[in-house]
Structures are given as structure tokens and as C-alpha cells.
């Protein structure tokens, strides 16, 4: 599988967090651009995550 990060359109997953996400069977890769002052609400993931 070849993925070109530059071709993934970022999505605003939560307020102030714009991410490019790649999911595999057991792991998620997250490439974030975070706005100043953005807060992360408490949450959990089924897979391991690399950011």
C-alpha cells in the first residue's frame, strides 16, 4: 500500500484540530495541525495511535 500524505485532505476532527489520518487494522497514524488554544476533549481509541 502506497499512501501520499500530500494527497490526503485534512479534516477538522475536533475544534481547532485539523488532521490527516491513516488507519490500518491495528494502528492509526495522525498528522495534526493544531490551532493555538485548542483543547482536546477526553476520548479513547480502539487502536494504538501514533501522532
PDB file of N, CA and C in Angstrom:
ATOM      1  N   UNK A   1       0.855  -1.179   0.000  1.00  0.00           N
ATOM      2  CA  UNK A   1       0.000   0.000   0.000  1.00  0.00           C
ATOM      3  C   UNK A   1       0.897   1.237   0.000  1.00  0.00           C
ATOM      4  N   UNK A   2       0.680   2.118  -0.949  1.00  0.00           N
ATOM      5  CA  UNK A   2       1.430   3.377  -1.002  1.00  0.00           C
ATOM      6  C   UNK A   2       0.446   4.514  -0.767  1.00  0.00           C
ATOM      7  N   UNK A   3       0.762   5.350   0.208  1.00  0.00           N
ATOM      8  CA  UNK A   3      -0.091   6.483   0.551  1.00  0.00           C
ATOM      9  C   UNK A   3       0.742   7.750   0.423  1.00  0.00           C
ATOM     10  N   UNK A   4       0.188   8.752  -0.248  1.00  0.00           N
ATOM     11  CA  UNK A   4       0.876  10.038  -0.374  1.00  0.00           C
ATOM     12  C   UNK A   4       0.207  11.026   0.571  1.00  0.00           C
ATOM     13  N   UNK A   5       0.916  11.365   1.642  1.00  0.00           N
ATOM     14  CA  UNK A   5       0.371  12.258   2.660  1.00  0.00           C
ATOM     15  C   UNK A   5      -0.077  13.588   2.058  1.00  0.00           C
ATOM     16  N   UNK A   6       0.644  14.085   1.077  1.00  0.00           N
ATOM     17  CA  UNK A   6       0.307  15.367   0.447  1.00  0.00           C
ATOM     18  C   UNK A   6      -1.043  15.322  -0.268  1.00  0.00           C
ATOM     19  N   UNK A   7      -1.527  14.122  -0.592  1.00  0.00           N
ATOM     20  CA  UNK A   7      -2.805  13.993  -1.297  1.00  0.00           C
ATOM     21  C   UNK A   7      -3.994  13.800  -0.360  1.00  0.00           C
ATOM     22  N   UNK A   8      -3.740  13.645   0.932  1.00  0.00           N
ATOM     23  CA  UNK A   8      -4.830  13.488   1.900  1.00  0.00           C
ATOM     24  C   UNK A   8      -5.324  14.876   2.295  1.00  0.00           C
ATOM     25  N   UNK A   9      -6.620  15.085   2.171  1.00  0.00           N
ATOM     26  CA  UNK A   9      -7.216  16.369   2.535  1.00  0.00           C
ATOM     27  C   UNK A   9      -7.426  16.392   4.050  1.00  0.00           C
ATOM     28  N   UNK A  10      -6.902  17.404   4.772  1.00  0.00           N
ATOM     29  CA  UNK A  10      -7.096  17.451   6.227  1.00  0.00           C
ATOM     30  C   UNK A  10      -8.558  17.688   6.573  1.00  0.00           C
ATOM     31  N   UNK A  11      -8.981  17.090   7.687  1.00  0.00           N
ATOM     32  CA  UNK A  11     -10.343  17.273   8.195  1.00  0.00           C
ATOM     33  C   UNK A  11     -10.267  17.848   9.600  1.00  0.00           C
ATOM     34  N   UNK A  12     -11.205  18.727   9.939  1.00  0.00           N
ATOM     35  CA  UNK A  12     -11.257  19.244  11.310  1.00  0.00           C
ATOM     36  C   UNK A  12     -12.009  18.212  12.143  1.00  0.00           C
ATOM     37  N   UNK A  13     -11.258  17.412  12.869  1.00  0.00           N
ATOM     38  CA  UNK A  13     -11.803  16.294  13.630  1.00  0.00           C
ATOM     39  C   UNK A  13     -12.488  16.788  14.905  1.00  0.00           C
ATOM     40  N   UNK A  14     -11.900  17.755  15.549  1.00  0.00           N
ATOM     41  CA  UNK A  14     -12.486  18.439  16.710  1.00  0.00           C
ATOM     42  C   UNK A  14     -12.073  19.895  16.585  1.00  0.00           C
ATOM     43  N   UNK A  15     -12.763  20.807  17.253  1.00  0.00           N
ATOM     44  CA  UNK A  15     -12.464  22.232  17.071  1.00  0.00           C
ATOM     45  C   UNK A  15     -10.981  22.553  17.243  1.00  0.00           C
ATOM     46  N   UNK A  16     -10.399  23.127  16.188  1.00  0.00           N
ATOM     47  CA  UNK A  16      -9.001  23.544  16.234  1.00  0.00           C
ATOM     48  C   UNK A  16      -7.996  22.463  15.870  1.00  0.00           C
ATOM     49  N   UNK A  17      -8.442  21.244  15.592  1.00  0.00           N
ATOM     50  CA  UNK A  17      -7.555  20.129  15.252  1.00  0.00           C
ATOM     51  C   UNK A  17      -7.841  19.667  13.833  1.00  0.00           C
ATOM     52  N   UNK A  18      -6.892  19.920  12.954  1.00  0.00           N
ATOM     53  CA  UNK A  18      -7.022  19.550  11.550  1.00  0.00           C
ATOM     54  C   UNK A  18      -6.072  18.388  11.309  1.00  0.00           C
ATOM     55  N   UNK A  19      -6.625  17.235  10.939  1.00  0.00           N
ATOM     56  CA  UNK A  19      -5.798  16.050  10.841  1.00  0.00           C
ATOM     57  C   UNK A  19      -5.860  15.343   9.511  1.00  0.00           C
ATOM     58  N   UNK A  20      -4.744  14.720   9.199  1.00  0.00           N
ATOM     59  CA  UNK A  20      -4.656  13.771   8.100  1.00  0.00           C
ATOM     60  C   UNK A  20      -4.491  12.417   8.780  1.00  0.00           C
ATOM     61  N   UNK A  21      -5.447  11.515   8.583  1.00  0.00           N
ATOM     62  CA  UNK A  21      -5.457  10.251   9.314  1.00  0.00           C
ATOM     63  C   UNK A  21      -5.293   9.076   8.370  1.00  0.00           C
ATOM     64  N   UNK A  22      -4.497   8.110   8.806  1.00  0.00           N
ATOM     65  CA  UNK A  22      -4.313   6.856   8.083  1.00  0.00           C
ATOM     66  C   UNK A  22      -4.617   5.746   9.078  1.00  0.00           C
ATOM     67  N   UNK A  23      -5.536   4.853   8.696  1.00  0.00           N
ATOM     68  CA  UNK A  23      -5.930   3.756   9.586  1.00  0.00           C
ATOM     69  C   UNK A  23      -5.503   2.421   8.991  1.00  0.00           C
ATOM     70  N   UNK A  24      -4.918   1.578   9.840  1.00  0.00           N
ATOM     71  CA  UNK A  24      -4.604   0.208   9.458  1.00  0.00           C
ATOM     72  C   UNK A  24      -5.422  -0.701  10.372  1.00  0.00           C
ATOM     73  N   UNK A  25      -5.231  -1.986  10.264  1.00  0.00           N
ATOM     74  CA  UNK A  25      -6.010  -2.919  11.083  1.00  0.00           C
ATOM     75  C   UNK A  25      -5.787  -2.706  12.577  1.00  0.00           C
ATOM     76  N   UNK A  26      -4.550  -2.382  12.974  1.00  0.00           N
ATOM     77  CA  UNK A  26      -4.229  -2.293  14.398  1.00  0.00           C
ATOM     78  C   UNK A  26      -3.724  -0.938  14.857  1.00  0.00           C
ATOM     79  N   UNK A  27      -3.560   0.005  13.941  1.00  0.00           N
ATOM     80  CA  UNK A  27      -2.978   1.279  14.325  1.00  0.00           C
ATOM     81  C   UNK A  27      -3.546   2.408  13.478  1.00  0.00           C
ATOM     82  N   UNK A  28      -3.570   3.590  14.072  1.00  0.00           N
ATOM     83  CA  UNK A  28      -3.934   4.802  13.345  1.00  0.00           C
ATOM     84  C   UNK A  28      -2.755   5.757  13.395  1.00  0.00           C
ATOM     85  N   UNK A  29      -2.467   6.399  12.267  1.00  0.00           N
ATOM     86  CA  UNK A  29      -1.425   7.415  12.198  1.00  0.00           C
ATOM     87  C   UNK A  29      -2.119   8.752  12.037  1.00  0.00           C
ATOM     88  N   UNK A  30      -1.777   9.716  12.875  1.00  0.00           N
ATOM     89  CA  UNK A  30      -2.424  11.026  12.827  1.00  0.00           C
ATOM     90  C   UNK A  30      -1.368  12.108  12.632  1.00  0.00           C
ATOM     91  N   UNK A  31      -1.587  12.931  11.630  1.00  0.00           N
ATOM     92  CA  UNK A  31      -0.718  14.074  11.344  1.00  0.00           C
ATOM     93  C   UNK A  31      -1.566  15.315  11.588  1.00  0.00           C
ATOM     94  N   UNK A  32      -1.290  16.039  12.671  1.00  0.00           N
ATOM     95  CA  UNK A  32      -2.137  17.141  13.126  1.00  0.00           C
ATOM     96  C   UNK A  32      -1.536  18.509  12.844  1.00  0.00           C
ATOM     97  N   UNK A  33      -2.408  19.459  12.553  1.00  0.00           N
ATOM     98  CA  UNK A  33      -2.102  20.883  12.635  1.00  0.00           C
ATOM     99  C   UNK A  33      -3.082  21.409  13.681  1.00  0.00           C
ATOM    100  N   UNK A  34      -2.533  22.006  14.743  1.00  0.00           N
ATOM    101  CA  UNK A  34      -3.349  22.410  15.890  1.00  0.00           C
ATOM    102  C   UNK A  34      -3.340  23.925  16.021  1.00  0.00           C
ATOM    103  N   UNK A  35      -4.528  24.500  16.121  1.00  0.00           N
ATOM    104  CA  UNK A  35      -4.652  25.947  16.314  1.00  0.00           C
ATOM    105  C   UNK A  35      -4.293  26.294  17.759  1.00  0.00           C
ATOM    106  N   UNK A  36      -3.686  27.457  17.956  1.00  0.00           N
ATOM    107  CA  UNK A  36      -3.324  27.914  19.304  1.00  0.00           C
ATOM    108  C   UNK A  36      -4.566  27.957  20.183  1.00  0.00           C
ATOM    109  N   UNK A  37      -4.456  27.436  21.397  1.00  0.00           N
ATOM    110  CA  UNK A  37      -5.548  27.471  22.359  1.00  0.00           C
ATOM    111  C   UNK A  37      -6.550  26.339  22.218  1.00  0.00           C
ATOM    112  N   UNK A  38      -6.389  25.476  21.228  1.00  0.00           N
ATOM    113  CA  UNK A  38      -7.325  24.360  21.044  1.00  0.00           C
ATOM    114  C   UNK A  38      -7.166  23.355  22.181  1.00  0.00           C
ATOM    115  N   UNK A  39      -8.277  22.802  22.641  1.00  0.00           N
ATOM    116  CA  UNK A  39      -8.271  21.846  23.748  1.00  0.00           C
ATOM    117  C   UNK A  39      -8.748  20.494  23.250  1.00  0.00           C
ATOM    118  N   UNK A  40      -8.206  19.436  23.833  1.00  0.00           N
ATOM    119  CA  UNK A  40      -8.602  18.075  23.463  1.00  0.00           C
ATOM    120  C   UNK A  40      -9.599  17.558  24.495  1.00  0.00           C
ATOM    121  N   UNK A  41     -10.813  17.218  24.046  1.00  0.00           N
ATOM    122  CA  UNK A  41     -11.754  16.621  24.987  1.00  0.00           C
ATOM    123  C   UNK A  41     -11.313  15.201  25.353  1.00  0.00           C
ATOM    124  N   UNK A  42     -11.701  14.723  26.515  1.00  0.00           N
ATOM    125  CA  UNK A  42     -11.354  13.364  26.909  1.00  0.00           C
ATOM    126  C   UNK A  42     -11.950  12.394  25.891  1.00  0.00           C
ATOM    127  N   UNK A  43     -11.148  11.428  25.460  1.00  0.00           N
ATOM    128  CA  UNK A  43     -11.609  10.457  24.478  1.00  0.00           C
ATOM    129  C   UNK A  43     -10.744   9.202  24.552  1.00  0.00           C
ATOM    130  N   UNK A  44     -11.091   8.174  23.785  1.00  0.00           N
ATOM    131  CA  UNK A  44     -10.337   6.921  23.772  1.00  0.00           C
ATOM    132  C   UNK A  44     -10.267   6.398  22.340  1.00  0.00           C
ATOM    133  N   UNK A  45      -9.331   5.491  22.106  1.00  0.00           N
ATOM    134  CA  UNK A  45      -9.141   4.886  20.787  1.00  0.00           C
ATOM    135  C   UNK A  45      -9.147   3.367  20.915  1.00  0.00           C
ATOM    136  N   UNK A  46      -9.744   2.680  19.941  1.00  0.00           N
ATOM    137  CA  UNK A  46      -9.706   1.220  19.909  1.00  0.00           C
ATOM    138  C   UNK A  46      -8.302   0.740  19.516  1.00  0.00           C
ATOM    139  N   UNK A  47      -7.690   1.437  18.566  1.00  0.00           N
ATOM    140  CA  UNK A  47      -6.371   1.060  18.059  1.00  0.00           C
ATOM    141  C   UNK A  47      -5.292   1.842  18.777  1.00  0.00           C
ATOM    142  N   UNK A  48      -4.047   1.366  18.644  1.00  0.00           N
ATOM    143  CA  UNK A  48      -2.921   2.191  19.063  1.00  0.00           C
ATOM    144  C   UNK A  48      -2.873   3.377  18.111  1.00  0.00           C
ATOM    145  N   UNK A  49      -2.363   4.503  18.581  1.00  0.00           N
ATOM    146  CA  UNK A  49      -2.301   5.700  17.728  1.00  0.00           C
ATOM    147  C   UNK A  49      -0.922   6.328  17.819  1.00  0.00           C
ATOM    148  N   UNK A  50      -0.394   6.738  16.657  1.00  0.00           N
ATOM    149  CA  UNK A  50       0.875   7.447  16.576  1.00  0.00           C
ATOM    150  C   UNK A  50       0.565   8.827  16.051  1.00  0.00           C
ATOM    151  N   UNK A  51       1.069   9.864  16.731  1.00  0.00           N
ATOM    152  CA  UNK A  51       0.790  11.238  16.318  1.00  0.00           C
ATOM    153  C   UNK A  51       2.094  11.957  16.067  1.00  0.00           C
TER     154      UNK A  51
END
